[in-house]
JSON list of C-alpha atoms in Angstrom, two decimals:
[
{"chain": "M", "resi": 17, "resn": "MET", "atom": "CA", "xyz": [40.09, 76.33, 24.50]},
{"chain": "M", "resi": 18, "resn": "ASP", "atom": "CA", "xyz": [36.85, 76.82, 22.64]},
{"chain": "M", "resi": 19, "resn": "HIS", "atom": "CA", "xyz": [36.38, 76.41, 18.89]},
{"chain": "M", "resi": 20, "resn": "ARG", "atom": "CA", "xyz": [33.25, 77.73, 17.19]},
{"chain": "M", "resi": 21, "resn": "SER", "atom": "CA", "xyz": [32.28, 77.55, 13.56]},
{"chain": "M", "resi": 22, "resn": "THR", "atom": "CA", "xyz": [29.38, 78.73, 11.47]},
{"chain": "M", "resi": 23, "resn": "ALA", "atom": "CA", "xyz": [27.14, 75.85, 10.46]},
{"chain": "M", "resi": 24, "resn": "PRO", "atom": "CA", "xyz": [25.46, 75.56, 7.06]},
{"chain": "M", "resi": 25, "resn": "PHE", "atom": "CA", "xyz": [22.45, 77.79, 6.38]},
{"chain": "M", "resi": 26, "resn": "GLY", "atom": "CA", "xyz": [19.61, 77.00, 8.77]},
{"chain": "M", "resi": 27, "resn": "MET", "atom": "CA", "xyz": [21.56, 74.62, 11.02]},
{"chain": "M", "resi": 28, "resn": "PRO", "atom": "CA", "xyz": [22.38, 75.15, 14.71]},
{"chain": "M", "resi": 29, "resn": "ILE", "atom": "CA", "xyz": [25.92, 76.15, 15.58]},
{"chain": "M", "resi": 30, "resn": "ARG", "atom": "CA", "xyz": [28.05, 73.35, 17.04]},
{"chain": "M", "resi": 31, "resn": "SER", "atom": "CA", "xyz": [30.61, 74.45, 19.60]},
{"chain": "M", "resi": 32, "resn": "THR", "atom": "CA", "xyz": [33.28, 72.01, 20.73]},
{"chain": "M", "resi": 33, "resn": "GLY", "atom": "CA", "xyz": [35.72, 72.48, 23.54]},
{"chain": "M", "resi": 34, "resn": "TRP", "atom": "CA", "xyz": [37.49, 70.80, 26.41]},
{"chain": "M", "resi": 35, "resn": "SER", "atom": "CA", "xyz": [35.79, 70.27, 29.72]},
{"chain": "M", "resi": 36, "resn": "GLY", "atom": "CA", "xyz": [37.43, 68.32, 32.52]},
{"chain": "M", "resi": 37, "resn": "GLY", "atom": "CA", "xyz": [39.97, 66.82, 30.12]},
{"chain": "M", "resi": 38, "resn": "ARG", "atom": "CA", "xyz": [37.40, 65.53, 27.62]},
{"chain": "M", "resi": 39, "resn": "ASN", "atom": "CA", "xyz": [36.11, 66.92, 24.35]},
{"chain": "M", "resi": 40, "resn": "VAL", "atom": "CA", "xyz": [32.46, 68.01, 24.55]},
{"chain": "M", "resi": 41, "resn": "ALA", "atom": "CA", "xyz": [30.06, 69.36, 21.93]},
{"chain": "M", "resi": 42, "resn": "HIS", "atom": "CA", "xyz": [27.35, 71.96, 22.54]},
{"chain": "M", "resi": 43, "resn": "ILE", "atom": "CA", "xyz": [24.52, 72.95, 20.24]},
{"chain": "M", "resi": 44, "resn": "VAL", "atom": "CA", "xyz": [23.83, 76.68, 20.30]},
{"chain": "M", "resi": 45, "resn": "GLU", "atom": "CA", "xyz": [20.43, 77.83, 19.04]},
{"chain": "M", "resi": 46, "resn": "LEU", "atom": "CA", "xyz": [20.48, 81.16, 17.28]},
{"chain": "M", "resi": 47, "resn": "SER", "atom": "CA", "xyz": [18.00, 84.00, 17.57]},
{"chain": "M", "resi": 48, "resn": "TRP", "atom": "CA", "xyz": [17.33, 84.97, 13.94]},
{"chain": "M", "resi": 49, "resn": "TRP", "atom": "CA", "xyz": [16.39, 88.44, 12.73]},
{"chain": "M", "resi": 50, "resn": "SER", "atom": "CA", "xyz": [15.66, 89.64, 9.21]},
{"chain": "M", "resi": 51, "resn": "ILE", "atom": "CA", "xyz": [16.09, 93.04, 7.61]},
{"chain": "M", "resi": 52, "resn": "GLU", "atom": "CA", "xyz": [13.92, 93.12, 4.50]},
{"chain": "M", "resi": 53, "resn": "VAL", "atom": "CA", "xyz": [14.09, 95.96, 1.99]},
{"chain": "M", "resi": 54, "resn": "ARG", "atom": "CA", "xyz": [11.46, 96.07, -0.72]},
{"chain": "M", "resi": 55, "resn": "ASP", "atom": "CA", "xyz": [11.86, 97.66, -4.12]},
{"chain": "M", "resi": 56, "resn": "GLY", "atom": "CA", "xyz": [10.55, 101.22, -4.17]},
{"chain": "M", "resi": 57, "resn": "GLU", "atom": "CA", "xyz": [11.69, 104.35, -5.94]},
{"chain": "M", "resi": 58, "resn": "TYR", "atom": "CA", "xyz": [15.04, 102.55, -6.34]},
{"chain": "M", "resi": 59, "resn": "PRO", "atom": "CA", "xyz": [15.71, 98.81, -6.59]},
{"chain": "M", "resi": 60, "resn": "ALA", "atom": "CA", "xyz": [16.51, 97.22, -3.21]},
{"chain": "M", "resi": 61, "resn": "ARG", "atom": "CA", "xyz": [19.61, 95.61, -4.71]},
{"chain": "M", "resi": 62, "resn": "GLN", "atom": "CA", "xyz": [21.13, 99.09, -5.09]},
{"chain": "M", "resi": 63, "resn": "TRP", "atom": "CA", "xyz": [20.68, 99.59, -1.33]},
{"chain": "M", "resi": 64, "resn": "ARG", "atom": "CA", "xyz": [22.27, 96.18, -0.71]},
{"chain": "M", "resi": 65, "resn": "ASP", "atom": "CA", "xyz": [25.22, 97.01, -2.96]},
{"chain": "M", "resi": 66, "resn": "ALA", "atom": "CA", "xyz": [25.77, 100.34, -1.19]},
{"chain": "M", "resi": 67, "resn": "HIS", "atom": "CA", "xyz": [25.50, 99.04, 2.41]},
{"chain": "M", "resi": 68, "resn": "SER", "atom": "CA", "xyz": [26.40, 95.34, 2.26]},
{"chain": "M", "resi": 69, "resn": "ALA", "atom": "CA", "xyz": [30.07, 95.69, 3.25]},
{"chain": "M", "resi": 70, "resn": "ALA", "atom": "CA", "xyz": [29.30, 97.88, 6.28]},
{"chain": "M", "resi": 71, "resn": "LEU", "atom": "CA", "xyz": [26.45, 95.62, 7.43]},
{"chain": "M", "resi": 72, "resn": "ILE", "atom": "CA", "xyz": [28.54, 92.46, 7.07]},
{"chain": "M", "resi": 73, "resn": "GLU", "atom": "CA", "xyz": [31.46, 94.01, 8.97]},
{"chain": "M", "resi": 74, "resn": "SER", "atom": "CA", "xyz": [29.12, 95.17, 11.74]},
{"chain": "M", "resi": 75, "resn": "THR", "atom": "CA", "xyz": [27.50, 91.74, 11.83]},
{"chain": "M", "resi": 76, "resn": "VAL", "atom": "CA", "xyz": [30.76, 89.82, 12.08]},
{"chain": "M", "resi": 77, "resn": "THR", "atom": "CA", "xyz": [32.41, 92.13, 14.62]},
{"chain": "M", "resi": 78, "resn": "HIS", "atom": "CA", "xyz": [29.42, 92.51, 16.96]},
{"chain": "M", "resi": 79, "resn": "GLY", "atom": "CA", "xyz": [28.28, 89.04, 17.91]},
{"chain": "M", "resi": 80, "resn": "ALA", "atom": "CA", "xyz": [26.47, 87.47, 14.97]},
{"chain": "M", "resi": 81, "resn": "ARG", "atom": "CA", "xyz": [27.23, 83.79, 14.48]},
{"chain": "M", "resi": 82, "resn": "ASP", "atom": "CA", "xyz": [25.66, 83.42, 11.02]},
{"chain": "M", "resi": 83, "resn": "TRP", "atom": "CA", "xyz": [24.27, 85.68, 8.30]},
{"chain": "M", "resi": 84, "resn": "SER", "atom": "CA", "xyz": [23.09, 85.58, 4.70]},
{"chain": "M", "resi": 85, "resn": "TRP", "atom": "CA", "xyz": [21.77, 87.80, 1.93]},
{"chain": "M", "resi": 86, "resn": "ARG", "atom": "CA", "xyz": [18.83, 86.61, -0.16]},
{"chain": "M", "resi": 87, "resn": "SER", "atom": "CA", "xyz": [17.25, 88.17, -3.22]},
{"chain": "M", "resi": 88, "resn": "GLU", "atom": "CA", "xyz": [13.47, 88.00, -3.46]},
{"chain": "M", "resi": 89, "resn": "ASP", "atom": "CA", "xyz": [11.08, 88.98, -6.24]},
{"chain": "M", "resi": 90, "resn": "LEU", "atom": "CA", "xyz": [10.22, 92.21, -4.42]},
{"chain": "M", "resi": 91, "resn": "GLY", "atom": "CA", "xyz": [13.57, 93.09, -2.82]},
{"chain": "M", "resi": 92, "resn": "VAL", "atom": "CA", "xyz": [16.36, 91.73, -0.63]},
{"chain": "M", "resi": 93, "resn": "VAL", "atom": "CA", "xyz": [16.56, 90.12, 2.82]},
{"chain": "M", "resi": 94, "resn": "PHE", "atom": "CA", "xyz": [19.56, 90.20, 5.19]},
{"chain": "M", "resi": 95, "resn": "GLU", "atom": "CA", "xyz": [19.21, 87.43, 7.79]},
{"chain": "M", "resi": 96, "resn": "ILE", "atom": "CA", "xyz": [21.34, 87.53, 10.93]},
{"chain": "M", "resi": 97, "resn": "GLY", "atom": "CA", "xyz": [21.72, 84.87, 13.63]},
{"chain": "M", "resi": 98, "resn": "PHE", "atom": "CA", "xyz": [22.71, 85.95, 17.16]},
{"chain": "M", "resi": 99, "resn": "VAL", "atom": "CA", "xyz": [23.29, 83.75, 20.19]},
{"chain": "M", "resi": 100, "resn": "ASP", "atom": "CA", "xyz": [21.87, 86.45, 22.49]},
{"chain": "M", "resi": 101, "resn": "ALA", "atom": "CA", "xyz": [18.79, 88.48, 21.54]},
{"chain": "M", "resi": 102, "resn": "ASP", "atom": "CA", "xyz": [20.35, 91.53, 23.25]},
{"chain": "M", "resi": 103, "resn": "ASP", "atom": "CA", "xyz": [23.11, 91.44, 20.62]},
{"chain": "M", "resi": 104, "resn": "LEU", "atom": "CA", "xyz": [20.55, 92.55, 18.03]},
{"chain": "M", "resi": 105, "resn": "GLN", "atom": "CA", "xyz": [19.73, 95.70, 20.00]},
{"chain": "M", "resi": 106, "resn": "ARG", "atom": "CA", "xyz": [23.43, 96.58, 20.23]},
{"chain": "M", "resi": 107, "resn": "PHE", "atom": "CA", "xyz": [23.83, 95.79, 16.52]},
{"chain": "M", "resi": 108, "resn": "ARG", "atom": "CA", "xyz": [20.92, 98.09, 15.55]},
{"chain": "M", "resi": 109, "resn": "ARG", "atom": "CA", "xyz": [22.50, 101.02, 17.45]},
{"chain": "M", "resi": 110, "resn": "LEU", "atom": "CA", "xyz": [25.79, 100.85, 15.52]},
{"chain": "M", "resi": 111, "resn": "PRO", "atom": "CA", "xyz": [26.34, 103.95, 13.34]},
{"chain": "M", "resi": 112, "resn": "ALA", "atom": "CA", "xyz": [26.82, 101.94, 10.13]},
{"chain": "M", "resi": 113, "resn": "VAL", "atom": "CA", "xyz": [23.59, 100.01, 10.74]},
{"chain": "M", "resi": 114, "resn": "VAL", "atom": "CA", "xyz": [21.62, 103.15, 11.64]},
{"chain": "M", "resi": 115, "resn": "ALA", "atom": "CA", "xyz": [22.89, 104.84, 8.45]},
{"chain": "M", "resi": 116, "resn": "ALA", "atom": "CA", "xyz": [21.96, 101.81, 6.31]},
{"chain": "M", "resi": 117, "resn": "LEU", "atom": "CA", "xyz": [18.45, 101.57, 7.76]},
{"chain": "M", "resi": 118, "resn": "ASP", "atom": "CA", "xyz": [17.92, 105.34, 7.52]},
{"chain": "M", "resi": 119, "resn": "ALA", "atom": "CA", "xyz": [18.75, 105.14, 3.80]},
{"chain": "M", "resi": 120, "resn": "VAL", "atom": "CA", "xyz": [15.56, 103.11, 3.19]},
{"chain": "M", "resi": 121, "resn": "ALA", "atom": "CA", "xyz": [12.12, 104.67, 2.82]},
{"chain": "M", "resi": 122, "resn": "SER", "atom": "CA", "xyz": [10.04, 103.70, 5.87]},
{"chain": "M", "resi": 123, "resn": "HIS", "atom": "CA", "xyz": [7.37, 101.96, 3.75]},
{"chain": "M", "resi": 124, "resn": "SER", "atom": "CA", "xyz": [10.03, 99.72, 2.17]},
{"chain": "M", "resi": 125, "resn": "LEU", "atom": "CA", "xyz": [11.83, 98.58, 5.36]},
{"chain": "M", "resi": 126, "resn": "TYR", "atom": "CA", "xyz": [10.80, 95.61, 7.52]},
{"chain": "M", "resi": 127, "resn": "VAL", "atom": "CA", "xyz": [12.81, 94.35, 10.50]},
{"chain": "M", "resi": 128, "resn": "TYR", "atom": "CA", "xyz": [11.39, 91.26, 12.16]},
{"chain": "M", "resi": 129, "resn": "ARG", "atom": "CA", "xyz": [12.27, 88.23, 14.27]},
{"chain": "M", "resi": 130, "resn": "GLY", "atom": "CA", "xyz": [12.76, 84.98, 12.40]},
{"chain": "M", "resi": 131, "resn": "ARG", "atom": "CA", "xyz": [13.76, 84.03, 8.88]},
{"chain": "M", "resi": 132, "resn": "GLY", "atom": "CA", "xyz": [12.14, 83.91, 5.50]},
{"chain": "M", "resi": 133, "resn": "GLY", "atom": "CA", "xyz": [9.25, 86.29, 6.01]},
{"chain": "M", "resi": 134, "resn": "SER", "atom": "CA", "xyz": [7.44, 84.71, 8.94]},
{"chain": "M", "resi": 135, "resn": "ALA", "atom": "CA", "xyz": [8.12, 85.13, 12.64]},
{"chain": "M", "resi": 136, "resn": "GLY", "atom": "CA", "xyz": [10.03, 82.25, 14.14]},
{"chain": "M", "resi": 137, "resn": "ALA", "atom": "CA", "xyz": [10.58, 80.41, 10.87]},
{"chain": "M", "resi": 138, "resn": "ALA", "atom": "CA", "xyz": [13.56, 78.06, 11.10]},
{"chain": "M", "resi": 139, "resn": "GLU", "atom": "CA", "xyz": [14.10, 77.94, 7.34]},
{"chain": "M", "resi": 140, "resn": "PRO", "atom": "CA", "xyz": [13.77, 80.59, 4.64]},
{"chain": "M", "resi": 141, "resn": "ARG", "atom": "CA", "xyz": [10.63, 80.71, 2.57]},
{"chain": "M", "resi": 142, "resn": "ARG", "atom": "CA", "xyz": [10.87, 78.37, -0.44]},
{"chain": "M", "resi": 143, "resn": "GLN", "atom": "CA", "xyz": [10.15, 79.63, -3.94]},
{"chain": "M", "resi": 144, "resn": "GLY", "atom": "CA", "xyz": [7.84, 77.72, -6.22]},
{"chain": "M", "resi": 145, "resn": "PRO", "atom": "CA", "xyz": [4.19, 76.77, -6.60]},
{"chain": "M", "resi": 146, "resn": "LEU", "atom": "CA", "xyz": [2.00, 76.25, -3.57]},
{"chain": "M", "resi": 147, "resn": "PRO", "atom": "CA", "xyz": [0.72, 72.72, -2.90]},
{"chain": "M", "resi": 148, "resn": "VAL", "atom": "CA", "xyz": [-2.78, 72.04, -4.18]},
{"chain": "M", "resi": 149, "resn": "ALA", "atom": "CA", "xyz": [-5.30, 70.56, -1.73]}
]
């Protein structure tokens, strides 16, 4: 029997199960993707409020192991962690996801690999002043 749980934000998923009569732990690295919607004619939070439930349901029922919503100064970011990168392609073809993405003006929508606004970032971008050299 295999037990999986979602780890805290930014942490790998730990999967424990029985193998050969002994309890073993496995660390599963997630492939992170971000859907960023910037404020435009309408605030991005209105888009989030309208499509959040459908996106979360699609995320949970189609292979995502972790997800989070973040509010930014210029909009919102929906971060999704999949075990398999192919899961994202299946996720993006779901009718609810297509409808949500189509509801955003093309110049306000960014879908990219990684978290926090930079490709491959393991942690979200931190708010606050930049360090001075």
